[in-house]
mmCIF file of C-alpha atoms in Angstrom:
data_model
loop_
_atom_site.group_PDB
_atom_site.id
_atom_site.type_symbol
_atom_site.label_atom_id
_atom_site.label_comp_id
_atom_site.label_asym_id
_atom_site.label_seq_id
_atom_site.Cartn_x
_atom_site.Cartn_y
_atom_site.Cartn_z
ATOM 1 C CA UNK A 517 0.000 0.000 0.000
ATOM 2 C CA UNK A 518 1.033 3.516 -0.633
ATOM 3 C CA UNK A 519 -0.235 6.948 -0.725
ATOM 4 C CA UNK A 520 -1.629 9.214 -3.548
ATOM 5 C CA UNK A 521 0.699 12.218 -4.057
ATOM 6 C CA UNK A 522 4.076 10.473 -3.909
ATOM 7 C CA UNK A 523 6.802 9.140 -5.691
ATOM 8 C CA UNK A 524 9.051 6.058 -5.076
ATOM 9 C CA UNK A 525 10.541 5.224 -8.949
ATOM 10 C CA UNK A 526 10.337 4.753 -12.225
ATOM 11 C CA UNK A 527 10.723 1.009 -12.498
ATOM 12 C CA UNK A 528 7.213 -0.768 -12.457
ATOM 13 C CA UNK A 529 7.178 -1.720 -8.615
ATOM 14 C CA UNK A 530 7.918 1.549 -7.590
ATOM 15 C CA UNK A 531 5.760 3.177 -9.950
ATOM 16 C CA UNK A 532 2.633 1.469 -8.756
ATOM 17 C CA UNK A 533 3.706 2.254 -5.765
ATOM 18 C CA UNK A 534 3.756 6.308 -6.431
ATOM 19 C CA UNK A 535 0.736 7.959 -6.395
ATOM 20 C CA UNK A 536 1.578 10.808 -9.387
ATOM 21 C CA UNK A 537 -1.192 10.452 -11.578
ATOM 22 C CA UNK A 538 0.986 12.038 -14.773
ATOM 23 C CA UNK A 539 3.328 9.759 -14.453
ATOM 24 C CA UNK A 540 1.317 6.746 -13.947
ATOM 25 C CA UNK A 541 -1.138 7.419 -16.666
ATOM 26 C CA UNK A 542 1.417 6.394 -19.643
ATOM 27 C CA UNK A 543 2.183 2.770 -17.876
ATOM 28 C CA UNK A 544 -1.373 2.216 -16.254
ATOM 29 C CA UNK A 545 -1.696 -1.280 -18.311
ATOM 30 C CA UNK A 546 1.543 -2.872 -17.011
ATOM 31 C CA UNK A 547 1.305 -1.787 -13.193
ATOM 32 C CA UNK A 548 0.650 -3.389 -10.475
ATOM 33 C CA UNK A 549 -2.600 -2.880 -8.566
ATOM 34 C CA UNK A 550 -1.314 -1.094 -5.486
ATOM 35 C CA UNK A 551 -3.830 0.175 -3.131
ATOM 36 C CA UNK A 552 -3.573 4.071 -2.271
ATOM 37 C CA UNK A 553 -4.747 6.153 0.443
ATOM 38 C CA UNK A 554 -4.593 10.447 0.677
ATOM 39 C CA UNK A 555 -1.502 11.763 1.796
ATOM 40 C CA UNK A 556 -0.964 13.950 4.888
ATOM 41 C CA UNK A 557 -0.962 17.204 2.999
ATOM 42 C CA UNK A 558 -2.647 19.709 5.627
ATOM 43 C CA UNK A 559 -2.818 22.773 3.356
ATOM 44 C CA UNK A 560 -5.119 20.889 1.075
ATOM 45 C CA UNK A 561 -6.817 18.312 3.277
ATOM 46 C CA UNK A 562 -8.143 15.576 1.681
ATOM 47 C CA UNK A 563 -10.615 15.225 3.987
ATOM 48 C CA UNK A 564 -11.641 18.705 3.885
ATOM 49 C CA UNK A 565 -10.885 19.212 7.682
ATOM 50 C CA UNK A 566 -8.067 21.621 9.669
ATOM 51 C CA UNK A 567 -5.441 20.890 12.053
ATOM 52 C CA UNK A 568 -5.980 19.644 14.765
ATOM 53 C CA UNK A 569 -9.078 19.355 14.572
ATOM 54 C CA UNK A 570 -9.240 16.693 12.059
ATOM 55 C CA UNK A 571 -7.589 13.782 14.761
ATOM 56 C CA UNK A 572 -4.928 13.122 11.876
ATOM 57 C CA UNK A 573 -8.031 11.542 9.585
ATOM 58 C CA UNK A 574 -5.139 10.806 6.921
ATOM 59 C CA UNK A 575 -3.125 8.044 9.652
ATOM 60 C CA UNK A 576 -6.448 6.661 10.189
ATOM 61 C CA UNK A 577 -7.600 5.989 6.579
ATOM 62 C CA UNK A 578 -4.829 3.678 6.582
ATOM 63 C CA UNK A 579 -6.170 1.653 9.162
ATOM 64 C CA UNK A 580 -9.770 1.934 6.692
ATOM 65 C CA UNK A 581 -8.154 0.755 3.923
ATOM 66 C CA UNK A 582 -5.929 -2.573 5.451
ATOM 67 C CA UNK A 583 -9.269 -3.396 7.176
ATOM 68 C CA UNK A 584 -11.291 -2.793 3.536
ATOM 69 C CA UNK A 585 -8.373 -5.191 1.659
ATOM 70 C CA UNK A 586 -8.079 -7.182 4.309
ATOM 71 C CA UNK A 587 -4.770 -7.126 6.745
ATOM 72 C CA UNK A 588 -3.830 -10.552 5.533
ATOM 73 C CA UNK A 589 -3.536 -9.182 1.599
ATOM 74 C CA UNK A 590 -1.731 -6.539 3.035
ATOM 75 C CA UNK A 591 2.679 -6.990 3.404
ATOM 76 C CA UNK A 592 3.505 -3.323 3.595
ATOM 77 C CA UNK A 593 2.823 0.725 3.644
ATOM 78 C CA UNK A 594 5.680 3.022 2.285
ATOM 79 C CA UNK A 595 5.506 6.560 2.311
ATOM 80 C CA UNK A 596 7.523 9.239 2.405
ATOM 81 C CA UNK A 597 8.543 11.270 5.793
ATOM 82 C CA UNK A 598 8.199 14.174 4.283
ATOM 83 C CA UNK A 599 6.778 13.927 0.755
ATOM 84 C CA UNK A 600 9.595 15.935 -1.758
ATOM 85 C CA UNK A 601 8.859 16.406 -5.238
ATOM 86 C CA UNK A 602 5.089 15.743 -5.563
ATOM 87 C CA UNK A 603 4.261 17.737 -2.781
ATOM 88 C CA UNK A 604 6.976 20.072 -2.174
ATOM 89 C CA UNK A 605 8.146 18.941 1.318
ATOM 90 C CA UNK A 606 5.091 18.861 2.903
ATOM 91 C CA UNK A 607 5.658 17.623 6.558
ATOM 92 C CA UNK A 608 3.264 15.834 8.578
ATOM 93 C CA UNK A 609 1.961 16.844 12.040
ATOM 94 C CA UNK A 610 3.872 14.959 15.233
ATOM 95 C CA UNK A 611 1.414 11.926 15.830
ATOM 96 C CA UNK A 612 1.027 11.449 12.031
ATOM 97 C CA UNK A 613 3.964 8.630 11.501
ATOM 98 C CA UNK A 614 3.299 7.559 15.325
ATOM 99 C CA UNK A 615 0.182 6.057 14.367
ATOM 100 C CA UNK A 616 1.238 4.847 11.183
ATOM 101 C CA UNK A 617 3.757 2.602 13.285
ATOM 102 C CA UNK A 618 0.853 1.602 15.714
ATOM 103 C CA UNK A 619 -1.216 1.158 13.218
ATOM 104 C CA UNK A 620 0.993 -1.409 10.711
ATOM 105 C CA UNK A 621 1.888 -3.457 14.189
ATOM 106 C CA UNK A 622 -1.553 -3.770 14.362
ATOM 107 C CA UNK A 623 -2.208 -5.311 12.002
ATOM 108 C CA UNK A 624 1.256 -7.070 11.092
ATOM 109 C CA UNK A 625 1.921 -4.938 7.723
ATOM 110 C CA UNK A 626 5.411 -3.851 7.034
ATOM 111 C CA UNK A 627 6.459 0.188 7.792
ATOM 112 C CA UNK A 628 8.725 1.144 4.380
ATOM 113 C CA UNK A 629 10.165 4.920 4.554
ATOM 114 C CA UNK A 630 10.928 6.177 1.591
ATOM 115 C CA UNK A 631 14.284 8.753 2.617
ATOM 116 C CA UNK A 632 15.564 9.002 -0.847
ATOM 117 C CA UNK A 633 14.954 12.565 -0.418
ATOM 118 C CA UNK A 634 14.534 13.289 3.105
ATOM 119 C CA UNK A 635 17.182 11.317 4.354
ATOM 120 C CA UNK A 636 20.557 11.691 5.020
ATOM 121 C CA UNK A 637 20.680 15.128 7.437
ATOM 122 C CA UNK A 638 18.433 17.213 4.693
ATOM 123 C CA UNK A 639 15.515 17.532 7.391
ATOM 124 C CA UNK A 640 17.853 18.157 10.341
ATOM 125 C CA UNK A 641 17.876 14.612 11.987
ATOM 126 C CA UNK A 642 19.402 11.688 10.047
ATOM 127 C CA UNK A 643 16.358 10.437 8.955
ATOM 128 C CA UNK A 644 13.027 12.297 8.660
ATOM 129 C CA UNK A 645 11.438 9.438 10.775
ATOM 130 C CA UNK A 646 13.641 10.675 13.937
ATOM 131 C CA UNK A 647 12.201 13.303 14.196
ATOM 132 C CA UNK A 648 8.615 11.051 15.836
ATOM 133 C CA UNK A 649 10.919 8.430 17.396
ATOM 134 C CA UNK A 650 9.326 5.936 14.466
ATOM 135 C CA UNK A 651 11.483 3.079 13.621
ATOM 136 C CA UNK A 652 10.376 1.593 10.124
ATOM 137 C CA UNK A 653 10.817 -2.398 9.552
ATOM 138 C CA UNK A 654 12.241 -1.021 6.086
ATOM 139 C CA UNK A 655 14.027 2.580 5.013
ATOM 140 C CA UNK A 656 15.598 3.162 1.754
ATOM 141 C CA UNK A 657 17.822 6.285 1.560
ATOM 142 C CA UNK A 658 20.056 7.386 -1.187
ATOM 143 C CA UNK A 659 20.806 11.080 -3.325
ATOM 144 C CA UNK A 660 22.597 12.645 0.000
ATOM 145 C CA UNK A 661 24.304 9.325 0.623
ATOM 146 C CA UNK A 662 26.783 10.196 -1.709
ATOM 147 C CA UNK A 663 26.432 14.071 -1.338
ATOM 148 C CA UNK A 664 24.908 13.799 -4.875
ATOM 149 C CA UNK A 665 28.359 12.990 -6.695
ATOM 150 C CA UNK A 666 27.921 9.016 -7.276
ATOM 151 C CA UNK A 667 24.708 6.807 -7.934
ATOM 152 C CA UNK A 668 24.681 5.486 -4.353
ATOM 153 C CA UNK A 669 21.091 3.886 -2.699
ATOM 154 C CA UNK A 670 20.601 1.884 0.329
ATOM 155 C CA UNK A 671 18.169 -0.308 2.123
ATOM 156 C CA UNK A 672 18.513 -0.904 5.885
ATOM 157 C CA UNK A 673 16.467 -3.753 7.175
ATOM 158 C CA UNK A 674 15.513 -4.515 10.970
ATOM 159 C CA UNK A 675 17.457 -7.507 12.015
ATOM 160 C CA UNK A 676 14.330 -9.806 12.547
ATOM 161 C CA UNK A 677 13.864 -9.428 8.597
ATOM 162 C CA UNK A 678 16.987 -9.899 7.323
ATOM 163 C CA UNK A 679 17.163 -12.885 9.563
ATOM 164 C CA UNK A 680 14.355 -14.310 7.773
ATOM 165 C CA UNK A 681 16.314 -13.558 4.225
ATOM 166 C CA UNK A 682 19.292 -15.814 5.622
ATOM 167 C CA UNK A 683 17.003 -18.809 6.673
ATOM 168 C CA UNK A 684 15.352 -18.738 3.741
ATOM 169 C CA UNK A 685 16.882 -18.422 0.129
ATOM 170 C CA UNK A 686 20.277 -17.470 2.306
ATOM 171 C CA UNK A 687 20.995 -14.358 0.333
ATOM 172 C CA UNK A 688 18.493 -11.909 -1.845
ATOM 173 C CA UNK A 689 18.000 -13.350 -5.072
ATOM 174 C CA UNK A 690 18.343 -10.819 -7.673
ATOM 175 C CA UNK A 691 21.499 -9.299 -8.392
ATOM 176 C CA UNK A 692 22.375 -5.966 -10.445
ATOM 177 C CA UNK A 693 25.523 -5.558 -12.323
ATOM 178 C CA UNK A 694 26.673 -2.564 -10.195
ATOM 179 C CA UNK A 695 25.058 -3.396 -6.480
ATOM 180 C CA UNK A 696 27.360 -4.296 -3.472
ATOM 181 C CA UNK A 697 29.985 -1.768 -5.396
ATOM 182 C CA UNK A 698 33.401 -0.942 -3.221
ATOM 183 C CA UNK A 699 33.576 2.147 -5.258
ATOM 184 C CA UNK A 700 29.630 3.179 -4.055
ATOM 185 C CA UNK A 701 30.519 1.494 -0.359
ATOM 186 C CA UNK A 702 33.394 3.861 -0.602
ATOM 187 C CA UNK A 703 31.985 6.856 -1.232
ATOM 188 C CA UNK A 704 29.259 6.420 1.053
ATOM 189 C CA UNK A 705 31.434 5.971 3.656
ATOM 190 C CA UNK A 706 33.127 8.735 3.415
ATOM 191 C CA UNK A 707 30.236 11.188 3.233
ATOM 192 C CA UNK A 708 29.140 9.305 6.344
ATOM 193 C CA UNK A 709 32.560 10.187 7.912
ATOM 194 C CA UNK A 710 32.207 13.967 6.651
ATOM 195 C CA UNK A 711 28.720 14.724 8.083
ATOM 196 C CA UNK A 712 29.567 13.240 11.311
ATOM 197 C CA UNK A 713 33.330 14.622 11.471
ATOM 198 C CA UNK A 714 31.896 18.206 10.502
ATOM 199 C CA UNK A 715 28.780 17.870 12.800
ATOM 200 C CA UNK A 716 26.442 18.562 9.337
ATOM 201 C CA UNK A 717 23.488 17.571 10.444
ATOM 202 C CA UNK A 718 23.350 19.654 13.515
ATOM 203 C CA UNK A 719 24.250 22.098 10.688
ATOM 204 C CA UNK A 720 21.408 21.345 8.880
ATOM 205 C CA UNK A 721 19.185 21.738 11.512
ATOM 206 C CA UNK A 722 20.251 25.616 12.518
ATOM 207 C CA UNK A 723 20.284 26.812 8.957
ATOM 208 C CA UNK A 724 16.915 25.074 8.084
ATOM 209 C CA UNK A 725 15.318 26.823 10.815
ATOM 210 C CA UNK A 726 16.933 29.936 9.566
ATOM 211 C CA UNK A 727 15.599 29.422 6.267
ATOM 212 C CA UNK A 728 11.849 28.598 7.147
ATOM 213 C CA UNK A 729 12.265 32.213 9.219
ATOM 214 C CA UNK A 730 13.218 33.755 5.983
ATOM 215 C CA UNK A 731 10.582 32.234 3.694
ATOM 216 C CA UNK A 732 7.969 32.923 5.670
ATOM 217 C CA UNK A 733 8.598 36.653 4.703
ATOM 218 C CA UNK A 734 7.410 35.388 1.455
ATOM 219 C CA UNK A 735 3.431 34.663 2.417
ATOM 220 C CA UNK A 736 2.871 38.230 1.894
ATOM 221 C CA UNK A 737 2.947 38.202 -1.760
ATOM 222 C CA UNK A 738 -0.155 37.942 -3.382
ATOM 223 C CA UNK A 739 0.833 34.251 -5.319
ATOM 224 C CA UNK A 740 2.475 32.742 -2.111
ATOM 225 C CA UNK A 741 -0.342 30.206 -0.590
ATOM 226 C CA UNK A 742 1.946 28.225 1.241
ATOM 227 C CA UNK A 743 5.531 27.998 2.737
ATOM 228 C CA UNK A 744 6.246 24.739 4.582
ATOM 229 C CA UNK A 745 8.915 22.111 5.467
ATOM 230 C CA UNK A 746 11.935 20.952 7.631
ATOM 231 C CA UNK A 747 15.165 21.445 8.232
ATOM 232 C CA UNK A 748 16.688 22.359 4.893
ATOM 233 C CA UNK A 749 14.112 20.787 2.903
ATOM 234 C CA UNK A 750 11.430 23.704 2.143
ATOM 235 C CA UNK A 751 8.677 23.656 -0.473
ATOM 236 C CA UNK A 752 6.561 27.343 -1.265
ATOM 237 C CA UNK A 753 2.968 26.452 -3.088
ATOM 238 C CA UNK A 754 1.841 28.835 -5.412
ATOM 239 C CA UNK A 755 -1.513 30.148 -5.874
ATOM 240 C CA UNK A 756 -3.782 32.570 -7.923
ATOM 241 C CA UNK A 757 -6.375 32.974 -4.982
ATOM 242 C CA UNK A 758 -4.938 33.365 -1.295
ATOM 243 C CA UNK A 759 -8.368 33.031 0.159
ATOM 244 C CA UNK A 760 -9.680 30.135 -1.662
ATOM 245 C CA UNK A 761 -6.079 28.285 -2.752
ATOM 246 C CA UNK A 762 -7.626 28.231 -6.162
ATOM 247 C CA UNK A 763 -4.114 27.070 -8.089
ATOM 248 C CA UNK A 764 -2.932 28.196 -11.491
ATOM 249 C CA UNK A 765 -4.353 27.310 -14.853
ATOM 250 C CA UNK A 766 -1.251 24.455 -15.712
ATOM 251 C CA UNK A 767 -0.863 26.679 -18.862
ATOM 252 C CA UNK A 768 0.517 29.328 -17.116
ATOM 253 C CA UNK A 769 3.286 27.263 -16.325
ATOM 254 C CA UNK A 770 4.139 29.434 -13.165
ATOM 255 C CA UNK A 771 6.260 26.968 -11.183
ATOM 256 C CA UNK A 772 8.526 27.068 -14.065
ATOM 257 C CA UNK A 773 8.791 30.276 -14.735
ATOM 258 C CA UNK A 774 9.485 30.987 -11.053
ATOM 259 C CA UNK A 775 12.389 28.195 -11.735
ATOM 260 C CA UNK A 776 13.597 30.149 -14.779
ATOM 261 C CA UNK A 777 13.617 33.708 -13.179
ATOM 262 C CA UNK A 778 15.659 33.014 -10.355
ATOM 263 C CA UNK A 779 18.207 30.518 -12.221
ATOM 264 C CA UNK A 780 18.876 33.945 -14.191
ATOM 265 C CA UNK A 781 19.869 35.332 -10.378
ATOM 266 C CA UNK A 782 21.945 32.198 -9.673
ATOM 267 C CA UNK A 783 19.748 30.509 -7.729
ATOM 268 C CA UNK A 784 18.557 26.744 -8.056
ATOM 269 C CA UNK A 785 15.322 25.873 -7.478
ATOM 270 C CA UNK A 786 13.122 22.451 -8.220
ATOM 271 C CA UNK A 787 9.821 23.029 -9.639
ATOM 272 C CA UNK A 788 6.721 20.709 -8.757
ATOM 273 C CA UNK A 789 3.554 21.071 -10.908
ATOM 274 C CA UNK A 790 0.234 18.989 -10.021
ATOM 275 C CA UNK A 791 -0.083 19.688 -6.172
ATOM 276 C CA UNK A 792 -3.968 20.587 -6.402
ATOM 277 C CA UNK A 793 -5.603 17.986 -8.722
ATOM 278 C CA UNK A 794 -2.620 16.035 -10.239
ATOM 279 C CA UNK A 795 -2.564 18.582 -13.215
ATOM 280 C CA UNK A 796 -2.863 22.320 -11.687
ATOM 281 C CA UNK A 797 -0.820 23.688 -9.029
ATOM 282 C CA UNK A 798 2.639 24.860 -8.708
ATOM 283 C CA UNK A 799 4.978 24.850 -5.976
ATOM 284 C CA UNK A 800 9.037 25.662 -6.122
ATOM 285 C CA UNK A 801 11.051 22.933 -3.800
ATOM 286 C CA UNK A 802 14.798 24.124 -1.991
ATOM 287 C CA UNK A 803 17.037 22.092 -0.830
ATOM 288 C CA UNK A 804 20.244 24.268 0.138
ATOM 289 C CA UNK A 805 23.297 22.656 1.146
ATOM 290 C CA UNK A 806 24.076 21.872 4.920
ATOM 291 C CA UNK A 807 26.922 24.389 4.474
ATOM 292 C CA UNK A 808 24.959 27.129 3.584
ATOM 293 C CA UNK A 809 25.184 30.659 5.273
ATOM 294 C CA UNK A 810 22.580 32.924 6.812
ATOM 295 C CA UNK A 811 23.834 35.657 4.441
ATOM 296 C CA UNK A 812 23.086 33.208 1.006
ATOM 297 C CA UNK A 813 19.603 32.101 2.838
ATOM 298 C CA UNK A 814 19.342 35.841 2.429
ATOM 299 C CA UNK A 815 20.423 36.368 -0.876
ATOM 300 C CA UNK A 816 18.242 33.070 -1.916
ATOM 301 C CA UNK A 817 15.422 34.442 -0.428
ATOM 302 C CA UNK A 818 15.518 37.370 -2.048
ATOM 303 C CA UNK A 819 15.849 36.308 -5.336
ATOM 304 C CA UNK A 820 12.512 34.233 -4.686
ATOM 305 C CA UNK A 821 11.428 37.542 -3.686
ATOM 306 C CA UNK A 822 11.849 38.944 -7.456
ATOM 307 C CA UNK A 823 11.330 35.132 -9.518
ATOM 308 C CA UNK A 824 7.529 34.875 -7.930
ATOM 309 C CA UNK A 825 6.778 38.166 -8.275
ATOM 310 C CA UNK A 826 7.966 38.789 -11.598
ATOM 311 C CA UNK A 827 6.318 35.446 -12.973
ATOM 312 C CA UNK A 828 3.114 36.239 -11.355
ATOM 313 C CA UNK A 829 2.180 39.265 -12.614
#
């Protein structure tokens, strides 16, 4: 099971896993039938309800849905900590991931967090999980495990599961030409070494603070509906109407154009596109490195400053 909103891969598996309709509508034939549920994305509820008000309705329509397949058809829930380029870091409330834990020992289903992007010191704690005390069965990390110069991924396993790999079959069955690679173990290694040695993700944690400060400077513009995320992982949605988050047409191609104004200031943004309805609604993503200054956060925010306004007018 998975949730609508997300991404996980572009091979099959993880493709009917993700929950981005644009992408899944080219492959829908070959894919597997995954069951979905909404994700925890409070400035557009699914469920049309507020914080915290709502109980967290999102963590219980996963509990809904196991008990509508039936737990026994169920092996496992991934999702993303907090959910990157679909919904442009959008970070769940404290008890959110809690209760997804409770919820999958409940019912003996398999917690998978996906920390390709949120992983690795970008949120300000290793792993976006620590920041609820959650411990998944299964976390796959990679991009920041080789600070982005190699093609480097990981899965860590709980003991108890990879126990049950070594009494079975004795070893995972497929192999890829370029897994278990020294050169990739290397690497990895020594980033690990590096963000430890230079205390990075502590690092993280002070300038992403620093930068949420900044951005929210942003909400008064008249096209800013949103600005949300952790550590240095922020997302800023972007809207034609404040008061009813009514997003822009997708021909306007804002998110873009936002992306395209401030590269000409020399500053790198990610675009998303799709936040309100799979089609419509634009949102720019940062991700900053862990080294960055308060004086750059500045100068970043800043350009923002000019790229929304002047591609919003």
């Amino acid at each position: 099971m998975a949730r609508w909103s997300s991404y996980h891969g572009a091979t099959l598996g993880a493709l009917s896993a993700s929950g981005r309709a644009p992408l899944r509508r080219p492959y829908a034939p070959l894919l597997l039938d995954f069951p979905h549920i909404p994700p925890c994305y409070c400035y557009r509820c699914p469920f049309g309800q507020s914080y915290p008000a709502c109980n967290a309705a999102c963590a219980g329509a996963l509990e809904t849905e196991i008990l509508r397949q039936g737990p026994e058809s169920v092996a496992a829930f991934i999702a993303e900590p907090v959910v990157g380029a679909t919904l442009a870091a959008a970070a769940p409330p404290p008890e959110y991931w809690p209760r997804l834990r409770e919820i999958c020992d409940r019912y003996g289903v398999l917690l998978i967090a996906d920390e390709v992007m949120c992983g690795m010191g970008r949120t300000g704690r290793w792993f976006g999980v620590d920041h609820w005390g959650v411990s998944p069965d299964i976390l796959a990390t990679a991009k920041g495990a080789s600070g982005g110069y190699f093609p480097l991924g990981l899965v860590l396993v709980k003991g108890e599961l990879a126990e049950e790999i070594r009494s079975g079959a004795g070893n995972f069955t497929h192999g890829f030409t370029h897994a278990n690679g020294v050169m990739g173990a290397a690497v990895g290694l020594a980033v690990l070494r590096y963000l430890q040695d230079n205390e990075l993700v502590a690092a993280s944690a002070r300038a992403g603070k620093y930068l949420l400060q900044r951005l929210e400077s942003l909400r008064d513009l008249p096209a800013v509906g949103d600005v949300r995320g952790l550590g240095l992982m922020a997302g800023i949605e972007l809207v034609a109407d404040k008061a009813s988050k009514r997003p822009f047409p997708q021909a306007q191609d804002v998110a873009h154009r936002v992306q395209a104004k401030a590269m000409e200031r020399g500053v790198i943004v990610y675009y998303g596109t799709g936040l309100a309805d799979g089609l419509n609604g634009d949102a720019v993503l940062l991700g900053p490195p862990f080294i960055v200054t308060e004086e750059q956060i500045d100068e970043v925010v800043g350009v923002l400053r000019e790229a929304i306004t002047q591609a919003t007018i």
